[in-house]
mmCIF file of C-alpha atoms and ligand atoms in Angstrom:
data_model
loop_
_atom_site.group_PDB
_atom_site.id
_atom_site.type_symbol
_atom_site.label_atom_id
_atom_site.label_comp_id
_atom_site.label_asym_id
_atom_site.label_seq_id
_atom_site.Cartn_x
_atom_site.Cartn_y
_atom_site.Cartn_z
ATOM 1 C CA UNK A 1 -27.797 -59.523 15.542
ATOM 2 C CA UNK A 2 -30.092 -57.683 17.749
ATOM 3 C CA UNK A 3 -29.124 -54.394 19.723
ATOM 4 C CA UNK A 4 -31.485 -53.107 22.505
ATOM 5 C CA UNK A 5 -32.799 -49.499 22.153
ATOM 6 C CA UNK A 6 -30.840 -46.982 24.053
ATOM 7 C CA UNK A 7 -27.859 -49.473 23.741
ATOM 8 C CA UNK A 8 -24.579 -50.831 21.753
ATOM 9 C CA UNK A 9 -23.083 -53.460 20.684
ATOM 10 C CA UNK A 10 -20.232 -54.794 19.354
ATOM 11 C CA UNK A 11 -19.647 -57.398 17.153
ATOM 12 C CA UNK A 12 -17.835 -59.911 13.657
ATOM 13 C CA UNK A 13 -19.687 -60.179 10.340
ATOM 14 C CA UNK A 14 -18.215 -63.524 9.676
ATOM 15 C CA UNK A 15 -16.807 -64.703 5.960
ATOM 16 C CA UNK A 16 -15.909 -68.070 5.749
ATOM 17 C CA UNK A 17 -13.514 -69.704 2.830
ATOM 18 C CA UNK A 18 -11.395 -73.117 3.162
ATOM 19 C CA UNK A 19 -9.550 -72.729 6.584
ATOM 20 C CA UNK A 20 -9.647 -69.124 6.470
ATOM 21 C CA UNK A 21 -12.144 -67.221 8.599
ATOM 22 C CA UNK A 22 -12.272 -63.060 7.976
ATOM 23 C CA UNK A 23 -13.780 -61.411 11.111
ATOM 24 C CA UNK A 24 -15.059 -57.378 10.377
ATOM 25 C CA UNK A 25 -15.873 -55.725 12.849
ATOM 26 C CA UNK A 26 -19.107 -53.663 13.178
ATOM 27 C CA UNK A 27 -20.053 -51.219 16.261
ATOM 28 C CA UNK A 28 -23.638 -50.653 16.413
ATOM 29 C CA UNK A 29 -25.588 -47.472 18.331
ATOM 30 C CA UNK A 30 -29.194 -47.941 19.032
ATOM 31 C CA UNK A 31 -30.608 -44.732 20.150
ATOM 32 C CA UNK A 32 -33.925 -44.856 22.708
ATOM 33 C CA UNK A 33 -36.219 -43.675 19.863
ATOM 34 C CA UNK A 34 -36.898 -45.287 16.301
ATOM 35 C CA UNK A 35 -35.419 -43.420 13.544
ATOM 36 C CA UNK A 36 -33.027 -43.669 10.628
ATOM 37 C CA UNK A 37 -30.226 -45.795 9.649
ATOM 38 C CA UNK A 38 -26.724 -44.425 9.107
ATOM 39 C CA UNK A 39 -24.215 -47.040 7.991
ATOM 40 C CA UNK A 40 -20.441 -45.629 7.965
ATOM 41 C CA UNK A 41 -17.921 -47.572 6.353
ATOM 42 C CA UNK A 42 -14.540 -47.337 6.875
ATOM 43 C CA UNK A 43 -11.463 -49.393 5.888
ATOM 44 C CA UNK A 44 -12.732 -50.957 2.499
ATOM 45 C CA UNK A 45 -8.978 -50.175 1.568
ATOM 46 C CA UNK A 46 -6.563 -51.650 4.069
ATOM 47 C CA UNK A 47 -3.873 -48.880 3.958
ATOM 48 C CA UNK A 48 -6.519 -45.851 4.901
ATOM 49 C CA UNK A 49 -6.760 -45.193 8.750
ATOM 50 C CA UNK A 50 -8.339 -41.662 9.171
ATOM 51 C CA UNK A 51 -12.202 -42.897 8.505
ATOM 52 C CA UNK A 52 -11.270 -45.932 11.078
ATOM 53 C CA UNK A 53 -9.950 -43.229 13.834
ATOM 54 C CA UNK A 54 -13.064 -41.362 13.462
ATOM 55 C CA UNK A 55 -15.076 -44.071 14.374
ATOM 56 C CA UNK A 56 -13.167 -44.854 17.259
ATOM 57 C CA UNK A 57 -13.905 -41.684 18.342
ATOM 58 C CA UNK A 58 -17.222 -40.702 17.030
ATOM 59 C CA UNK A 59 -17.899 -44.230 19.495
ATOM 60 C CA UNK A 60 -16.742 -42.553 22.558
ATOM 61 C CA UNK A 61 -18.795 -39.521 21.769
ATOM 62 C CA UNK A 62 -22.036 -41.417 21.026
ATOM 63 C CA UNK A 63 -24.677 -41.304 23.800
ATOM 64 C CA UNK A 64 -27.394 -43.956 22.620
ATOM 65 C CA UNK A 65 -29.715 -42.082 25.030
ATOM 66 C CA UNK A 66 -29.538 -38.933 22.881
ATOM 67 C CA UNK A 67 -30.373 -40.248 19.370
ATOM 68 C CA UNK A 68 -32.945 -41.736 17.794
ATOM 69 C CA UNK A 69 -32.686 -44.641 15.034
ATOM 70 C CA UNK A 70 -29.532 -46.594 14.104
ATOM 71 C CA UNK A 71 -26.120 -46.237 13.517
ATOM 72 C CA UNK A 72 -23.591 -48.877 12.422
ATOM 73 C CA UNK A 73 -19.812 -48.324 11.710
ATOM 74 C CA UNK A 74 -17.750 -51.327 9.993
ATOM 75 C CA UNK A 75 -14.280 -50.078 10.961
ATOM 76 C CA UNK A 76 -12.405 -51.954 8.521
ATOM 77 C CA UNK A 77 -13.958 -53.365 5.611
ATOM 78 C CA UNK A 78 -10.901 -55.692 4.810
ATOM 79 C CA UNK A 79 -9.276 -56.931 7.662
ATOM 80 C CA UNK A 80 -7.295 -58.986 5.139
ATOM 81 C CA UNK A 81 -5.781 -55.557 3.481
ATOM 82 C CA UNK A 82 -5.793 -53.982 6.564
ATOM 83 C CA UNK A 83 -3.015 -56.799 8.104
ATOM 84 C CA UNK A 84 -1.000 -56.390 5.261
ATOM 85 C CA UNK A 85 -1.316 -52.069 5.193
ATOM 86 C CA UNK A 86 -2.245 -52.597 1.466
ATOM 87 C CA UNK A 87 -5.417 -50.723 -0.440
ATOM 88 C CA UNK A 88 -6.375 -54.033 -1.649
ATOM 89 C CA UNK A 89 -6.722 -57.926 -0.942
ATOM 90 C CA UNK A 90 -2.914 -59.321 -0.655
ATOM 91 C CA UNK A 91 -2.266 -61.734 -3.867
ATOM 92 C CA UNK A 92 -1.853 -64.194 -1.954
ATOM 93 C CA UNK A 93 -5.959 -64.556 -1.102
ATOM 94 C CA UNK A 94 -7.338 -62.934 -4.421
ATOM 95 C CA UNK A 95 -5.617 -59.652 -5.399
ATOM 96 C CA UNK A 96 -9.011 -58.348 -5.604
ATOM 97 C CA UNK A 97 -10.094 -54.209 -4.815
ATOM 98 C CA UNK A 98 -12.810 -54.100 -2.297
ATOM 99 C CA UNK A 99 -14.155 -51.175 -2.969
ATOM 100 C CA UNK A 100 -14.978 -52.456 -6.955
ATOM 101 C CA UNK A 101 -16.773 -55.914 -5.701
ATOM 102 C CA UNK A 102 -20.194 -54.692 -4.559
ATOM 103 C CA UNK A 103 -22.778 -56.267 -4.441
ATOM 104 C CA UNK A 104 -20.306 -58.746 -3.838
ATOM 105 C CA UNK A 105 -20.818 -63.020 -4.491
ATOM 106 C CA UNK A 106 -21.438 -65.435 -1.127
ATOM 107 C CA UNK A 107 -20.079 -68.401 -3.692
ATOM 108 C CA UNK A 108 -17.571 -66.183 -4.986
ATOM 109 C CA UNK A 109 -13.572 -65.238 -4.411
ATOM 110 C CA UNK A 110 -12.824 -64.117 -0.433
ATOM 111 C CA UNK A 111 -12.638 -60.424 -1.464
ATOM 112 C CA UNK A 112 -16.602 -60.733 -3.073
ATOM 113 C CA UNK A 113 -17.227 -62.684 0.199
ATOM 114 C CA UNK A 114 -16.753 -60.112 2.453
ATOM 115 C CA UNK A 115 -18.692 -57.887 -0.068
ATOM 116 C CA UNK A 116 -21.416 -59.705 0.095
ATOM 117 C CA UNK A 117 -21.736 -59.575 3.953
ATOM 118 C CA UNK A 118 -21.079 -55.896 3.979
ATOM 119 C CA UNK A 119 -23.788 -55.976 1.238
ATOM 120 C CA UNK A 120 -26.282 -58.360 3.484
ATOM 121 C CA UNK A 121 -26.011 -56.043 6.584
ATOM 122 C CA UNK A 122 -26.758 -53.091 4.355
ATOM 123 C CA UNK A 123 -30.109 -54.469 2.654
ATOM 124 C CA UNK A 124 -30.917 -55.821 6.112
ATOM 125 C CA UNK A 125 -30.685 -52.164 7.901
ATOM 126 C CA UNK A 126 -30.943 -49.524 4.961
ATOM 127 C CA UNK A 127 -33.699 -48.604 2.518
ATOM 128 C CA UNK A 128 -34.356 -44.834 0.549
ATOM 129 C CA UNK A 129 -34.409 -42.988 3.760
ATOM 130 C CA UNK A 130 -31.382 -44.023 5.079
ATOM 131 C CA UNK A 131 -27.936 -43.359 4.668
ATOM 132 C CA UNK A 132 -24.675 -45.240 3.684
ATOM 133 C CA UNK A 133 -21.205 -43.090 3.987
ATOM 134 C CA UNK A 134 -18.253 -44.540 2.236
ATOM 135 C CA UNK A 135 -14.861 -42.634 3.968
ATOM 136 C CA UNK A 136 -11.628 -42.636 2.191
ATOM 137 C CA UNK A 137 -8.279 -40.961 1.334
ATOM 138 C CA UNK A 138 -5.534 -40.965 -0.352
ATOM 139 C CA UNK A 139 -3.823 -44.306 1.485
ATOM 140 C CA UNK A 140 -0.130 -44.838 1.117
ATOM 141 C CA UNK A 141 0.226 -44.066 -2.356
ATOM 142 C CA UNK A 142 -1.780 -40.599 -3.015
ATOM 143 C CA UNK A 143 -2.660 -37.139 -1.827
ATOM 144 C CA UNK A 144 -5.989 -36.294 -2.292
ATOM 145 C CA UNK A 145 -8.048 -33.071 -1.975
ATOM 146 C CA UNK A 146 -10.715 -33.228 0.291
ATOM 147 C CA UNK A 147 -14.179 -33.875 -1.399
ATOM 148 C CA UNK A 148 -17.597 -35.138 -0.617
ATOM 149 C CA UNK A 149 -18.816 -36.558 -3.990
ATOM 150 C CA UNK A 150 -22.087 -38.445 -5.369
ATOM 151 C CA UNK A 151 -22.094 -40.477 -7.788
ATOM 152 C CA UNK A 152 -22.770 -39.419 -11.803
ATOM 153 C CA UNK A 153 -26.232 -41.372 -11.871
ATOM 154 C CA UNK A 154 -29.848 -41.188 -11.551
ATOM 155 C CA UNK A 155 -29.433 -37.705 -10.723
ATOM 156 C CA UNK A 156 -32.992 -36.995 -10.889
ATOM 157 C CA UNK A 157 -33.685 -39.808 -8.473
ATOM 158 C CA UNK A 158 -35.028 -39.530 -4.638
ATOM 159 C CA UNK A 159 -32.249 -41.676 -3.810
ATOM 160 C CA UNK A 160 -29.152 -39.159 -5.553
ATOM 161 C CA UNK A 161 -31.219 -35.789 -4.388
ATOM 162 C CA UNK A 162 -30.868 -36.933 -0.751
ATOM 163 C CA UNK A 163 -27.077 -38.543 -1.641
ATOM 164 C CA UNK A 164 -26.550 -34.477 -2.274
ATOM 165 C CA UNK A 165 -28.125 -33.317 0.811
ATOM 166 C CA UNK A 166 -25.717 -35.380 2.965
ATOM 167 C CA UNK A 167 -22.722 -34.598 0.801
ATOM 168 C CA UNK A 168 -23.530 -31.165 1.134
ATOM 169 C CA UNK A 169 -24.010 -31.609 4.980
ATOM 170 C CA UNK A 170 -20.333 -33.296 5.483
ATOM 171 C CA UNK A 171 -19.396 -29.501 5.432
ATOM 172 C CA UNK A 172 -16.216 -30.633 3.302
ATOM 173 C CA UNK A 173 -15.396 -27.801 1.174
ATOM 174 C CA UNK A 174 -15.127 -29.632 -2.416
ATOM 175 C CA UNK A 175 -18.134 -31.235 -3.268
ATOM 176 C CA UNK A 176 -17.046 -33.864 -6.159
ATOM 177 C CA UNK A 177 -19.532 -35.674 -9.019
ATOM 178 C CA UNK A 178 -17.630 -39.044 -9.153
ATOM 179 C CA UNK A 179 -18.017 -41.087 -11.731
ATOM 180 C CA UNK A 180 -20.286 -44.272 -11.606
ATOM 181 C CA UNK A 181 -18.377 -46.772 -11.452
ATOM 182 C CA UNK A 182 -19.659 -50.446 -11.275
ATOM 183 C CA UNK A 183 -18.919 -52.836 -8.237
ATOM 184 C CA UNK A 184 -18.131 -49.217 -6.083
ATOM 185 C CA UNK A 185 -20.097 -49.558 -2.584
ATOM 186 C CA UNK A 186 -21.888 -45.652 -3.300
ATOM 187 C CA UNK A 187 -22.857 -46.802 -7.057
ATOM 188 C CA UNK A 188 -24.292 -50.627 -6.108
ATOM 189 C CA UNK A 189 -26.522 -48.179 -2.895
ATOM 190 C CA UNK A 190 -27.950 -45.809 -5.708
ATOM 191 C CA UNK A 191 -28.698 -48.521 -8.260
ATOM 192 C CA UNK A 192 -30.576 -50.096 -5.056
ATOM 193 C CA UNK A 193 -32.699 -46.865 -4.289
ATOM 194 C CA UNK A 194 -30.315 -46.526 -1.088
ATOM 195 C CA UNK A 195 -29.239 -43.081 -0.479
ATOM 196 C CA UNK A 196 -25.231 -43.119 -0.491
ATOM 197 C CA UNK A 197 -22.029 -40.436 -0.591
ATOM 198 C CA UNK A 198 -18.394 -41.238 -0.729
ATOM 199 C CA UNK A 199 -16.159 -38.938 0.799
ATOM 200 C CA UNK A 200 -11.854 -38.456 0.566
ATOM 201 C CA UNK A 201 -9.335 -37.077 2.429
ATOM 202 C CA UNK A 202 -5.699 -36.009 1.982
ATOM 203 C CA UNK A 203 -4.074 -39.532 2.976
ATOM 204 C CA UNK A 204 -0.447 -39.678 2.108
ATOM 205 C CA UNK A 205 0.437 -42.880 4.311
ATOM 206 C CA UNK A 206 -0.357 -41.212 7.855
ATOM 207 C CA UNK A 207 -3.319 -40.688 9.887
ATOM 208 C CA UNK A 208 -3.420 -36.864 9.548
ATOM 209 C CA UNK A 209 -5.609 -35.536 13.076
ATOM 210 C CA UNK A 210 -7.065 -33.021 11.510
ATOM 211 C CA UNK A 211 -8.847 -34.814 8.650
ATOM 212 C CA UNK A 212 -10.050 -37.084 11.772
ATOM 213 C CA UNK A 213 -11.474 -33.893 13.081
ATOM 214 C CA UNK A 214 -12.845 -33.258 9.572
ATOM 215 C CA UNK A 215 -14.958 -36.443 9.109
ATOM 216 C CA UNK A 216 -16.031 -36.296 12.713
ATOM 217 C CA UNK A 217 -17.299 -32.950 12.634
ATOM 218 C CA UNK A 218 -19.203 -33.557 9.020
ATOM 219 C CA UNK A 219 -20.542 -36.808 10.364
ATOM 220 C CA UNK A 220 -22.052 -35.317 13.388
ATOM 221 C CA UNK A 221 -23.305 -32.603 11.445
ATOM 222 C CA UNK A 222 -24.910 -35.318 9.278
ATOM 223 C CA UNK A 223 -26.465 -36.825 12.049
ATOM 224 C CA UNK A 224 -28.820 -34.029 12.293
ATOM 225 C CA UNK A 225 -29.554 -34.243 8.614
ATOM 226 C CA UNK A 226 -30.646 -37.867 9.263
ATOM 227 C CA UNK A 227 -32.616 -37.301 12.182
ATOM 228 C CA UNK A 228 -30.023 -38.995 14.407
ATOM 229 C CA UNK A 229 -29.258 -35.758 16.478
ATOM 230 C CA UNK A 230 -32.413 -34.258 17.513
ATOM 231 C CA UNK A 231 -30.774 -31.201 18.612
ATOM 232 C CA UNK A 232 -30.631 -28.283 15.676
ATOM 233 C CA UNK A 233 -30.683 -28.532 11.929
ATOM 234 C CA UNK A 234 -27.501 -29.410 9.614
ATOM 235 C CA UNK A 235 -24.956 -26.762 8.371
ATOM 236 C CA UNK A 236 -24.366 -27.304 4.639
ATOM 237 C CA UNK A 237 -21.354 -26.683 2.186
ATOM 238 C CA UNK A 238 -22.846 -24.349 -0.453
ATOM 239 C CA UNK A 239 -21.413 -24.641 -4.326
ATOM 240 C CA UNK A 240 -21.132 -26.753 -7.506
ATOM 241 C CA UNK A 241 -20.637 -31.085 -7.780
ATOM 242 C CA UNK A 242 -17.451 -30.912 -10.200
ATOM 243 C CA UNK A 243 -16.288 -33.831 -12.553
ATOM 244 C CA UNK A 244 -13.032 -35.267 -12.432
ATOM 245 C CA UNK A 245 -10.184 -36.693 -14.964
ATOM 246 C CA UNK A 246 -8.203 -39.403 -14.238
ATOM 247 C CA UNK A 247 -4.591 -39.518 -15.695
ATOM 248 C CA UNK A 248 -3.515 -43.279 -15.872
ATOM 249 C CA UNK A 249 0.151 -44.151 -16.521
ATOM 250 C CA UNK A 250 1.138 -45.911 -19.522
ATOM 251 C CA UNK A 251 4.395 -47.114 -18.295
ATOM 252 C CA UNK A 252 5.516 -48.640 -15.033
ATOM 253 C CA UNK A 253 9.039 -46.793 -13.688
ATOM 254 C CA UNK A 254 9.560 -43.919 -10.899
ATOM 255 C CA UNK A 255 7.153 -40.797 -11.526
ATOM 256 C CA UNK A 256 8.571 -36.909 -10.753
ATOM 257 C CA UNK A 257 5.690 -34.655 -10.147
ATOM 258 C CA UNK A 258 5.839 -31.306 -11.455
ATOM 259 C CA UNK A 259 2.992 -30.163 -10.297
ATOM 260 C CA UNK A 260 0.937 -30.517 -6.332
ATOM 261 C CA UNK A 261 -2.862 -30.612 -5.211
ATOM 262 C CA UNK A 262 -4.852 -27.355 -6.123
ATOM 263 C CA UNK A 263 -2.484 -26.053 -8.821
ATOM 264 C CA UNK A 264 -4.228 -24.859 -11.768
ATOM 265 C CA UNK A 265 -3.177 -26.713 -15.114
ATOM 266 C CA UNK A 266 -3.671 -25.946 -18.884
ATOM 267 C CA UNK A 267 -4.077 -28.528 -21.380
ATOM 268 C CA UNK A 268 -0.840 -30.038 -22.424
ATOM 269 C CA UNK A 269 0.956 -28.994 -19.169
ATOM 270 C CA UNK A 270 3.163 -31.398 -18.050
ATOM 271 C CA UNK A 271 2.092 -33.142 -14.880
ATOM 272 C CA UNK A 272 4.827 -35.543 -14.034
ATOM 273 C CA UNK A 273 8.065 -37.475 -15.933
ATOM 274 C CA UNK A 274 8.162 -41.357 -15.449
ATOM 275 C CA UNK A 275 11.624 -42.555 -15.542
ATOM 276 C CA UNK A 276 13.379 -46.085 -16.015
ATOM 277 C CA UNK A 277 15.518 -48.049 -13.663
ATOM 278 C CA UNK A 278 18.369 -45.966 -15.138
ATOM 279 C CA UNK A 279 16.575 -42.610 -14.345
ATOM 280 C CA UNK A 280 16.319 -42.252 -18.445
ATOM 281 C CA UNK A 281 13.212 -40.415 -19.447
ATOM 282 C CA UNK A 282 10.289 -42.862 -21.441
ATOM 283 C CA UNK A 283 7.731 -40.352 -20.505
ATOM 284 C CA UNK A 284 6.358 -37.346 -20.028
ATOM 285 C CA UNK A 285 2.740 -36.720 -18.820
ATOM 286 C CA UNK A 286 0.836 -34.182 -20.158
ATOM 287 C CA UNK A 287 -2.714 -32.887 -18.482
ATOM 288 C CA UNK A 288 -5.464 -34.270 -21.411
ATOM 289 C CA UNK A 289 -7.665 -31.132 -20.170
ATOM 290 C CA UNK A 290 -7.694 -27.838 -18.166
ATOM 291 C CA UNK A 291 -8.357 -27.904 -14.346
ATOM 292 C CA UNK A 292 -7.484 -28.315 -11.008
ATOM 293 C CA UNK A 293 -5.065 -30.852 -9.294
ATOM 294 C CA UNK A 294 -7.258 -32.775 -6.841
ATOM 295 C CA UNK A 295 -5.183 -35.902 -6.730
ATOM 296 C CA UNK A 296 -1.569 -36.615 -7.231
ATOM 297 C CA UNK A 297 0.092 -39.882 -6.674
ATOM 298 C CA UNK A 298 2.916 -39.884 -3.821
ATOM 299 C CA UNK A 299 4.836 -42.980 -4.082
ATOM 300 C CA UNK A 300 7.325 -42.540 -6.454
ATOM 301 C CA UNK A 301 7.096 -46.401 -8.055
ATOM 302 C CA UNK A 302 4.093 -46.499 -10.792
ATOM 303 C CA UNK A 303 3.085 -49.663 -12.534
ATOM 304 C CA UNK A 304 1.306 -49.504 -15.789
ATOM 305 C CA UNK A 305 -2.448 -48.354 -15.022
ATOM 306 C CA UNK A 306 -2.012 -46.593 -11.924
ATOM 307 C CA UNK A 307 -3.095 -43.420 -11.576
ATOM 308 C CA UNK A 308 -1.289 -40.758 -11.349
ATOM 309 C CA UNK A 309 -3.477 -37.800 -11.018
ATOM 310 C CA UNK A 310 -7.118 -36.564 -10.551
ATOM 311 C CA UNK A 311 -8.174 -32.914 -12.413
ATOM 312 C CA UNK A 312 -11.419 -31.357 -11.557
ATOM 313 C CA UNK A 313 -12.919 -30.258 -14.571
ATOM 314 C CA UNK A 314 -13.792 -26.243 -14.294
ATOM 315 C CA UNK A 315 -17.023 -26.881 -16.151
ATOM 316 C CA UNK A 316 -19.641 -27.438 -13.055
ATOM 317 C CA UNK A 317 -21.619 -30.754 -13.273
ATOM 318 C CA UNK A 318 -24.458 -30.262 -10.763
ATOM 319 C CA UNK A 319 -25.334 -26.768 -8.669
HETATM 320 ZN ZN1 ZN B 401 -9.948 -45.768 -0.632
#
């Protein structure tokens, strides 16, 4: 697919399986001078709509004629989750998480289909001075703090140094050391000497404006990081990369939080009760460490493995 400088286009990456045919769509902004790629990703969990919404409007704002190098937005990863406002692939297809199938497999299920063409038109457009933003939040199911995290790997590497830059340059107040976990779209880009961030906000089943206003304003201020905007130099977000726990739940039942985002907790604090379907007690959740709520779970109805909570460890990871 071939965009004209000074131009955009619109347009599917196509994924093919039996009768079914998954359309993504991808906007692409081709400034008038060569430059940089920046490759924003939106929507690689179907119940998420705050990274999507900035992309509609970062779109509008866009004047081709006033950058220079590439951008291209995929403004929802998984049109199959998307239709069903679900974080992942319906059952139905492959039950599968998106965001944990990178690289992805062209012979593989439908969810590492569409990996694999998000993957393609990333090693197509992107090597180690580019950029490729993952945007989150919490969905339908969580409340997130805000963060702007790199991955825990190669952290000596060309490729994780500029991953901090641009974290740093989303002007997000929590900057977040997330663990490296395999088949995530940030961990496969490092791994391939691809510069890459993931970011969160609050979520909570609602487009909240102001975390639109958030990501828009950190991605523009990215933009002159990357060379995009050749107007002024980048604002950064000053600070430590902090670690994270993740509380899982053992049982599935209705959880009662005790605590909310950004409340201190000890070790052996109680975070939340799960109940039965008789409102009987079977648990109670205790924090495994000291920290910081970052995440809490809002839906009420846990199954077994689901998490329930994010801490940020005090201890700072990376300064
Ligand atoms: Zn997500």
């Amino acid at each position: 697919m071939t965009t004209e400088l000074g131009n955009r286009k619109n347009y599917f990456l196509e994924v093919e399986m039996g009768k079914n045919q998954i359309l993504i769509p991808v906007i692409e902004v081709l400034g008038d001078k060569p430059g940089n790629t920046l490759v924003l990703v939106a929507g690689l969990h179907g119940d998420e709509y705050e990274a999507t919404q900035t992309l509609f409007k970062l779109n509008l704002e866009l004047d081709p004629k006033n950058i220079s190098g590439r951008i291209i937005m995929i403004t929802v990863g998984n049109p199959l989750a998307q239709q069903e406002q679900s974080r992942i692939t319906p059952k139905l297809y492959d039950g599968k998480n998106l965001a944990r199938e990178f690289p992805g497999d062209s012979e593989g299920s439908i969810t590492q289909r569409i990996a694999n063409e998000i993957w393609k038109l990333i090693t197509d457009n992107c090597s180690k001075n580019d950029l490729v933003i993952d945007l989150h939040s919490g969905g339908k199911d969580y409340s997130y703090v805000h963060t702007a995290g790199v991955r825990d790997m190669l952290l000596n590497s060309e490729q994780t140094l500029k991953s901090i830059e641009a974290a740093r340059a989303m002007l997000i107040p929590q900057l977040c050391l997330m663990e490296p976990v395999s088949g995530t779209l940030s961990a496969t880009a490092i791994n391939h000497g691809i510069p890459s961030i993931g970011c969160e906000v609050e979520g909570k089943g609602s487009v909240n404006w102001k975390d639109v206003e958030i990501y828009l304003a950190g991605i523009k201020n990215v933009m002159k990081l990357t060379g995009h905007d050749r107007n002024g130099s980048p604002l950064k977000t000053e600070g430590d990369f902090y670690r994270t726990s993740t509380i899982l739940s053992k049982n599935s039942g209705f959880a009662t939080f005790n605590v909310d985002r950004f409340i201190p907790v000890n070790r052996g604090d109680l975070i939340c009760e799960i109940s039965d379907s008789f409102g009987e007690n079977i648990e109670n959740v205790l924090s495994p460490c000291s920290g910081e709520i970052w995440a809490i779970r809002t839906n009420p109805s846990v199954g077994v493995n689901e998490i329930l909570a994010l801490i940020k460890i005090p201890d700072r990871g990376i300064g």
